[in-house]
Coordinates of C-alpha atoms and ligand atoms in Angstrom, one line a residue:
X1 CA 15.7 19.6 -24.7
X2 CA 17.5 16.8 -26.4
X3 CA 16.9 13.1 -25.8
X4 CA 19.2 11.9 -23.0
X5 CA 21.5 9.1 -23.8
X6 CA 21.6 6.2 -21.4
X7 CA 25.2 6.0 -20.0
X8 CA 26.9 2.8 -21.0
X9 CA 29.5 2.5 -18.3
X10 CA 27.4 1.5 -15.3
X11 CA 27.5 -2.2 -14.2
X12 CA 24.8 -4.2 -15.9
X13 CA 22.2 -6.2 -14.0
X14 CA 22.4 -10.0 -14.6
X15 CA 18.7 -10.5 -15.2
X16 CA 18.1 -7.4 -17.3
X17 CA 21.5 -6.5 -18.7
X18 CA 20.2 -3.9 -21.2
X19 CA 18.7 -1.8 -18.4
X20 CA 21.2 0.6 -16.9
X21 CA 20.3 3.1 -14.2
X22 CA 21.4 6.7 -15.0
X23 CA 24.4 7.9 -13.0
X24 CA 23.1 11.2 -11.9
X25 CA 21.7 11.3 -8.4
X26 CA 17.9 11.7 -8.4
X27 CA 17.5 10.6 -12.0
X28 CA 14.8 7.9 -12.4
X29 CA 14.7 5.9 -15.7
X30 CA 11.3 5.6 -17.4
X31 CA 11.6 1.8 -17.9
X32 CA 11.0 1.1 -14.2
X33 CA 7.4 2.3 -14.8
X34 CA 6.7 0.6 -18.1
X35 CA 8.9 -2.5 -18.7
X36 CA 7.0 -5.7 -18.2
X37 CA 10.3 -7.5 -17.3
X38 CA 10.9 -5.0 -14.5
X39 CA 7.3 -5.6 -13.3
X40 CA 7.9 -9.4 -13.2
X41 CA 11.2 -9.0 -11.3
X42 CA 9.5 -6.7 -8.8
X43 CA 6.9 -9.4 -8.1
X44 CA 9.7 -12.0 -7.4
X45 CA 12.2 -9.9 -5.6
X46 CA 10.0 -7.4 -3.7
X47 CA 6.4 -8.7 -3.1
X48 CA 7.4 -12.4 -3.0
X49 CA 10.7 -11.6 -1.3
X50 CA 11.7 -10.5 2.2
X51 CA 8.9 -8.0 2.7
X52 CA 6.0 -7.7 5.1
X53 CA 2.9 -7.0 3.0
X54 CA -0.3 -5.5 4.6
X55 CA -3.3 -7.8 3.8
X56 CA -6.1 -6.6 6.1
X57 CA -7.3 -5.8 9.6
X58 CA -8.2 -8.3 12.3
X59 CA -11.5 -6.5 12.8
X60 CA -12.5 -7.6 9.3
X61 CA -12.4 -11.2 10.4
X62 CA -13.5 -11.2 14.1
X63 CA -15.1 -14.7 14.2
X64 CA -13.9 -18.2 13.5
X65 CA -14.3 -18.9 9.8
X66 CA -14.4 -15.2 8.8
X67 CA -12.4 -14.5 5.7
X68 CA -11.5 -11.7 3.3
X69 CA -9.9 -11.8 -0.1
X70 CA -6.7 -9.8 -0.4
X71 CA -3.4 -9.6 -2.3
X72 CA 0.4 -9.8 -1.9
X73 CA 1.7 -8.0 -4.9
X74 CA -0.3 -9.3 -7.8
X75 CA -0.9 -12.7 -6.0
X76 CA -4.5 -13.2 -4.7
X77 CA -4.7 -14.5 -1.2
X78 CA -7.3 -15.3 1.4
X79 CA -7.0 -14.0 5.0
X80 CA -9.0 -16.2 7.4
X81 CA -9.5 -16.8 11.1
X82 CA -9.2 -20.6 11.6
X83 CA -11.1 -22.7 14.2
X84 CA -8.4 -22.0 16.8
X85 CA -8.8 -18.3 16.1
X86 CA -5.4 -18.1 14.5
X87 CA -5.1 -15.7 11.5
X88 CA -4.0 -17.6 8.3
X89 CA -3.0 -16.3 4.9
X90 CA -2.9 -18.6 1.9
X91 CA -2.8 -18.3 -1.8
X92 CA -6.2 -18.0 -3.5
X93 CA -5.2 -20.7 -6.0
X94 CA -6.4 -24.2 -6.1
X95 CA -3.6 -26.7 -5.8
X96 CA -5.3 -28.9 -8.5
X97 CA -5.6 -26.8 -11.7
X98 CA -4.8 -23.3 -10.4
X99 CA -8.3 -21.8 -10.2
X100 CA -8.6 -18.6 -8.1
X101 CA -11.4 -20.4 -6.3
X102 CA -12.6 -17.7 -3.8
X103 CA -14.5 -14.9 -5.5
X104 CA -16.4 -13.4 -2.5
X105 CA -14.8 -10.3 -1.0
X106 CA -15.7 -11.4 2.5
X107 CA -17.7 -14.1 4.2
X108 CA -17.7 -16.9 6.8
X109 CA -17.1 -20.5 6.0
X110 CA -16.0 -23.8 7.5
X111 CA -14.1 -24.7 4.4
X112 CA -13.1 -23.6 0.9
X113 CA -14.4 -25.6 -2.1
X114 CA -13.0 -24.9 -5.5
X115 CA -16.0 -24.7 -7.9
X116 CA -14.2 -26.4 -10.8
X117 CA -13.6 -30.0 -9.4
X118 CA -14.7 -29.5 -5.7
X119 CA -11.3 -29.9 -4.1
X120 CA -12.0 -28.9 -0.5
X121 CA -9.6 -27.2 1.9
X122 CA -10.0 -26.6 5.6
X123 CA -9.5 -23.2 7.3
X124 CA -5.8 -23.9 7.8
X125 CA -5.3 -24.3 4.0
X126 CA -5.0 -28.1 4.2
X127 CA -6.5 -30.2 1.5
X128 CA -9.3 -32.1 3.3
X129 CA -10.9 -34.0 0.5
X130 CA -11.1 -34.6 -3.3
X131 CA -14.2 -36.2 -5.1
X132 CA -13.8 -39.6 -6.6
X133 CA -10.4 -40.2 -5.1
X134 CA -10.8 -44.0 -5.6
X135 CA -12.8 -43.6 -8.8
X136 CA -16.2 -45.3 -9.4
X137 CA -16.7 -49.1 -9.1
X138 CA -12.9 -49.6 -8.8
X139 CA -12.3 -47.8 -12.1
X140 CA -10.4 -44.5 -12.4
X141 CA -9.4 -42.4 -9.4
X142 CA -6.1 -41.1 -8.2
X143 CA -3.0 -43.4 -8.0
X144 CA -2.2 -45.1 -4.6
X145 CA 0.6 -42.8 -3.8
X146 CA -1.7 -39.7 -4.0
X147 CA -1.4 -37.9 -0.7
X148 CA -3.8 -35.1 0.2
X149 CA -1.0 -33.5 2.2
X150 CA 1.1 -33.0 -0.9
X151 CA -1.6 -30.6 -2.2
X152 CA -2.3 -28.1 0.5
X153 CA -2.7 -24.4 -0.3
X154 CA 0.5 -22.4 -0.2
X155 CA 0.6 -20.7 3.2
X156 CA 2.3 -17.4 3.9
X157 CA 4.1 -16.2 7.0
X158 CA 1.8 -14.0 9.0
X159 CA 2.3 -11.4 11.7
X160 CA -0.2 -9.1 13.4
X161 CA 0.5 -5.8 15.1
X162 CA -2.1 -3.8 16.9
X163 CA -4.9 -5.4 14.8
X164 CA -3.1 -5.0 11.4
X165 CA -2.3 -8.2 9.5
X166 CA 0.9 -8.5 7.4
X167 CA 2.0 -11.5 5.3
X168 CA 5.2 -12.6 3.6
X169 CA 6.2 -15.3 1.2
X170 CA 9.5 -15.4 3.1
X171 CA 9.4 -17.7 6.1
X172 CA 12.6 -16.0 7.4
X173 CA 11.4 -12.5 8.4
X174 CA 12.3 -10.1 11.1
X175 CA 9.6 -9.0 13.5
X176 CA 7.4 -6.2 12.2
X177 CA 8.9 -4.0 14.8
X178 CA 12.4 -4.6 13.4
X179 CA 11.1 -4.4 9.9
X180 CA 9.6 -0.9 10.5
X181 CA 12.5 0.4 12.6
X182 CA 12.1 2.6 15.6
X183 CA 11.2 5.8 13.7
X184 CA 8.2 4.2 11.9
X185 CA 7.2 1.8 14.6
X186 CA 6.4 4.7 16.9
X187 CA 4.2 6.4 14.2
X188 CA 2.5 3.1 13.4
X189 CA 1.7 2.1 17.0
X190 CA 0.4 5.6 17.7
X191 CA -2.6 4.4 15.6
X192 CA -2.3 0.7 16.1
X193 CA -1.8 0.7 19.8
X194 CA -3.9 -2.4 20.5
X195 CA -7.0 -0.3 21.1
X196 CA -10.0 -2.2 19.5
X197 CA -10.7 -0.9 15.9
X198 CA -14.0 -0.4 14.2
X199 CA -14.3 -0.6 10.4
X200 CA -16.0 2.4 8.8
X201 CA -15.9 1.3 5.2
X202 CA -13.9 0.1 2.2
X203 CA -13.7 1.2 -1.3
X204 CA -11.5 0.2 -4.2
X205 CA -10.4 2.0 -7.3
X206 CA -8.1 1.3 -10.2
X207 CA -5.5 3.8 -11.2
X208 CA -3.9 4.0 -14.6
X209 CA -0.3 4.2 -13.4
X210 CA 2.6 2.2 -12.1
X211 CA 2.3 1.1 -8.5
X212 CA 5.5 2.9 -7.5
X213 CA 4.1 6.2 -8.4
X214 CA 1.8 5.9 -5.5
X215 CA 4.6 5.2 -3.0
X216 CA 6.4 8.3 -4.6
X217 CA 3.2 10.4 -4.2
X218 CA 3.1 9.9 -0.5
X219 CA 6.8 10.6 -0.1
X220 CA 6.5 13.8 -2.1
X221 CA 5.7 16.9 -0.1
X222 CA 6.6 19.1 -3.1
X223 CA 3.5 18.2 -5.0
X224 CA 1.3 18.3 -1.8
X225 CA 2.1 22.0 -1.4
X226 CA 1.4 22.7 -5.1
X227 CA -1.2 20.3 -6.7
X228 CA -3.8 20.2 -3.9
X229 CA -5.9 23.3 -3.6
X230 CA -7.8 21.8 -0.7
X231 CA -4.6 21.1 1.3
X232 CA -3.0 24.5 0.7
X233 CA -6.0 26.8 0.9
X234 CA -7.3 25.3 4.1
X235 CA -3.9 24.9 5.7
X236 CA -3.8 21.1 5.9
X237 CA -0.4 21.0 4.2
X238 CA 1.1 24.3 3.1
X239 CA 4.7 25.4 2.9
X240 CA 5.4 27.2 6.2
X241 CA 3.6 24.6 8.4
X242 CA 5.6 22.8 10.9
X243 CA 6.6 19.6 9.0
X244 CA 9.0 16.7 9.1
X245 CA 10.0 13.6 7.2
X246 CA 11.4 10.6 8.9
X247 CA 12.6 7.4 7.2
X248 CA 13.9 4.0 8.4
X249 CA 17.6 3.2 8.1
X250 CA 17.1 1.4 4.8
X251 CA 15.2 4.3 3.4
X252 CA 12.2 2.1 2.2
X253 CA 9.6 3.3 4.7
X254 CA 8.9 7.0 5.6
X255 CA 6.5 9.3 7.2
X256 CA 5.5 12.7 6.1
X257 CA 4.5 14.7 9.2
X258 CA 2.6 17.9 9.4
X259 CA 1.1 20.2 12.0
X260 CA -1.8 22.3 10.8
X261 CA -1.9 25.8 12.4
X262 CA -5.1 27.0 14.0
X263 CA -7.5 28.6 11.4
X264 CA -6.7 29.5 7.8
X265 CA -3.1 30.1 6.7
X266 CA -2.0 33.7 6.2
X267 CA -2.2 35.0 2.7
X268 CA 1.4 36.2 2.7
X269 CA 4.3 36.3 0.3
X270 CA 5.1 32.6 0.9
X271 CA 1.9 31.7 -1.0
X272 CA 2.8 33.6 -4.1
X273 CA 4.4 30.5 -5.7
X274 CA 1.4 28.3 -4.9
X275 CA -1.1 28.7 -7.8
X276 CA -3.4 26.3 -6.0
X277 CA -3.7 28.6 -3.0
X278 CA -7.1 30.3 -3.3
X279 CA -7.4 32.8 -0.5
X280 CA -11.0 33.7 -1.4
X281 CA -12.3 30.1 -1.4
X282 CA -14.6 29.3 1.5
X283 CA -16.1 26.1 2.8
X284 CA -19.9 26.0 3.1
X285 CA -19.5 23.8 6.1
X286 CA -16.1 24.3 7.9
X287 CA -17.0 21.6 10.5
X288 CA -15.5 19.1 8.1
X289 CA -12.0 20.3 9.1
X290 CA -12.6 20.2 12.8
X291 CA -9.9 18.4 14.7
X292 CA -10.5 16.5 17.9
X293 CA -7.0 15.9 19.2
X294 CA -6.9 12.2 20.1
X295 CA -3.2 11.2 20.2
X296 CA -0.2 12.3 22.1
X297 CA 1.5 13.6 19.0
X298 CA 2.7 17.0 17.8
X299 CA 1.4 16.2 14.3
X300 CA -2.1 16.7 13.0
X301 CA -1.3 14.5 10.0
X302 CA 1.0 11.7 9.2
X303 CA 1.3 9.9 5.9
X304 CA 3.2 6.7 6.5
X305 CA 4.5 4.7 3.6
X306 CA 5.3 1.1 4.5
X307 CA 7.3 -0.7 1.8
X308 CA 6.1 -2.2 -0.4
X309 CA 2.3 -2.0 -0.3
X310 CA 0.8 0.2 2.4
X311 CA 0.0 3.8 3.1
X312 CA -1.3 4.6 6.5
X313 CA -2.9 8.0 6.8
X314 CA -3.8 10.0 9.8
X315 CA -5.2 13.4 8.7
X316 CA -7.1 15.3 11.4
X317 CA -9.5 12.6 12.6
X318 CA -9.3 10.5 9.4
X319 CA -7.7 7.1 10.0
X320 CA -7.3 5.1 6.8
X321 CA -5.2 2.6 5.0
X322 CA -4.5 2.3 1.4
X323 CA -3.3 -1.0 0.1
X324 CA -1.5 -1.0 -3.2
X325 CA -2.3 -4.0 -5.5
X326 CA -0.1 -3.9 -8.7
X327 CA -2.0 -5.1 -11.8
X328 CA 0.7 -4.9 -14.5
X329 CA 3.3 -2.2 -15.2
X330 CA 0.6 0.4 -16.1
X331 CA -2.1 -0.2 -13.6
X332 CA -2.7 -0.7 -9.9
X333 CA -5.7 -1.0 -7.6
X334 CA -6.0 0.9 -4.3
X335 CA -8.0 -0.6 -1.5
X336 CA -9.0 2.1 0.9
X337 CA -10.0 1.2 4.4
X338 CA -11.4 3.8 6.7
X339 CA -11.6 2.9 10.4
X340 CA -12.0 4.3 13.9
X341 CA -12.0 2.8 17.3
X342 CA -14.7 0.6 19.0
X343 CA -15.0 3.1 21.9
X344 CA -15.4 6.2 19.7
X345 CA -18.4 8.3 20.6
X346 CA -21.2 8.3 18.0
X347 CA -20.3 12.0 17.3
X348 CA -16.7 11.2 16.7
X349 CA -17.6 8.3 14.4
X350 CA -19.9 10.5 12.3
X351 CA -17.2 13.1 12.2
X352 CA -14.6 10.6 10.9
X353 CA -17.0 9.4 8.2
X354 CA -17.8 13.0 7.1
X355 CA -14.1 13.9 7.1
X356 CA -13.2 10.9 5.0
X357 CA -14.8 12.7 2.1
X358 CA -11.5 14.6 1.8
X359 CA -9.8 11.4 0.4
X360 CA -11.0 8.5 -1.8
X361 CA -11.5 8.2 -5.5
X362 CA -13.9 11.2 -5.6
X363 CA -12.5 13.0 -2.5
X364 CA -11.8 16.7 -2.3
X365 CA -8.1 16.1 -2.9
X366 CA -7.7 12.3 -3.5
X367 CA -9.0 12.9 -7.0
X368 CA -6.1 15.2 -7.8
X369 CA -3.5 12.5 -7.3
X370 CA -5.5 10.0 -9.5
X371 CA -5.4 12.5 -12.4
X372 CA -1.7 13.5 -11.8
X373 CA -0.5 9.9 -11.7
X374 CA -2.4 9.1 -14.9
X375 CA -0.8 12.1 -16.6
X376 CA 2.7 10.8 -15.5
X377 CA 2.0 7.3 -16.8
X378 CA 0.6 8.6 -20.1
X379 CA 3.6 10.9 -20.6
X380 CA 6.1 8.2 -19.9
X381 CA 4.4 5.5 -21.9
X382 CA 3.7 7.6 -25.0
X383 CA 6.8 9.8 -25.4
X384 CA 10.5 9.0 -26.1
X385 CA 12.4 7.6 -23.2
X386 CA 14.3 10.0 -20.9
X387 CA 14.9 10.2 -17.2
X388 CA 12.6 11.7 -14.5
X389 CA 14.2 14.1 -12.0
X390 CA 13.9 13.8 -8.2
X391 CA 16.9 16.0 -7.2
X392 CA 15.2 18.4 -4.7
X393 CA 17.0 18.8 -1.4
X394 CA 19.9 16.8 0.0
X395 CA 20.2 13.2 1.1
X396 CA 21.2 14.4 4.5
X397 CA 19.3 17.4 5.7
X398 CA 17.3 18.7 8.6
X399 CA 14.1 16.6 9.2
X400 CA 11.9 19.7 8.7
X401 CA 13.1 20.3 5.1
X402 CA 9.9 19.9 3.1
X403 CA 10.8 21.0 -0.4
X404 CA 12.7 17.8 -1.0
X405 CA 12.7 14.5 -2.8
X406 CA 14.9 12.9 -0.1
X407 CA 12.4 10.1 0.7
X408 CA 11.8 9.3 -2.9
X409 CA 15.6 8.9 -3.5
X410 CA 16.0 6.8 -0.4
X411 CA 13.2 4.5 -1.6
X412 CA 14.9 4.0 -5.0
X413 CA 18.3 3.4 -3.4
X414 CA 16.7 0.5 -1.6
X415 CA 14.8 -0.6 -4.7
X416 CA 18.0 -0.7 -6.8
X417 CA 19.7 -2.9 -4.2
X418 CA 16.8 -5.3 -4.0
X419 CA 16.3 -5.4 -7.8
X420 CA 20.0 -5.5 -8.7
X421 CA 19.6 -2.5 -11.0
Ligands
FE2_501 FE1 -1.2 14.2 -3.4

């Protein structure tokens, strides 16, 4: 194949005039994954713009003074329960010289003290004191017009839904219900219904790819039916299952829904195109795939992608969150949080923990995506520029069409609007 020319007749973007999106529907230019200027603009317009970003669970900070470190885009933040039990989110950046002062992943504290010059903030992010404000023996110190209140931590807008905490740099945001839209709100509140949660564990891993590849990955049923031997062979997601894709009206969030049939999938003609389908493969312990129906939902799994930084997964009895933390154009961190409910039986909790081995950095199928995304980033980074193709299916099609890139295209339609590309 020849190298594709970038069309020159599309309207240029004001901030990045040399970057022109290809005209053909479904074409995705390489530079959105690699160009540092695009990455910077994403931080400004998406993560620091009018978006709700997942930052943690209320159950991680149950008591006054409990805090966790988290991120909004690349910006480090602290999520804390203040003395009046209100959840606060502020930048993890000292107002003095800019130090990322909190280095503990989680803890309990009455205040935050920057280690560099000991500026001290209370749990609402207010600057409570600075050492040597008036100098020593009348010499030195800050000028008379120095006000503590001019140097508070930068606070973010916060909202909580069913125990999940979201933050925004924008103070003018719709409710999370309106932000998600009715299609996704229903899926979200099936899991976050207000029932008390219980943390089962957290792990983090760094992936060598652009952060958007992970959003794409969970909006991409095509790969799920092909790449993942575990999903196809044991019927968790195989072409022919009852499936659906729903998206919000702006196309930025979506949910990939699937109903696993009883038992193993038939080894019929529909599996001939699936090289990852291994009819002879057996599980030594099939109990890992047991499903205790716990929600009033026709789906055994839903993969909900919430723009811009959250994946909410329900797969059999696995409940987990994946928070995307971009770390430059070519790298992002995933923070995986597995949870259940406080009133789960000990057996169900054990089952959830065991079942969680399916996902995660070393999981039975999570590892496939880690590799595939790295292959994509390597390919894009190291070869001559051309466009990727996401032209499967139609933009308007029945919800149960599964061999489609519809949700990827709708995400990029929204992305282009926000980015002015
Ligand atoms: Fe995957």
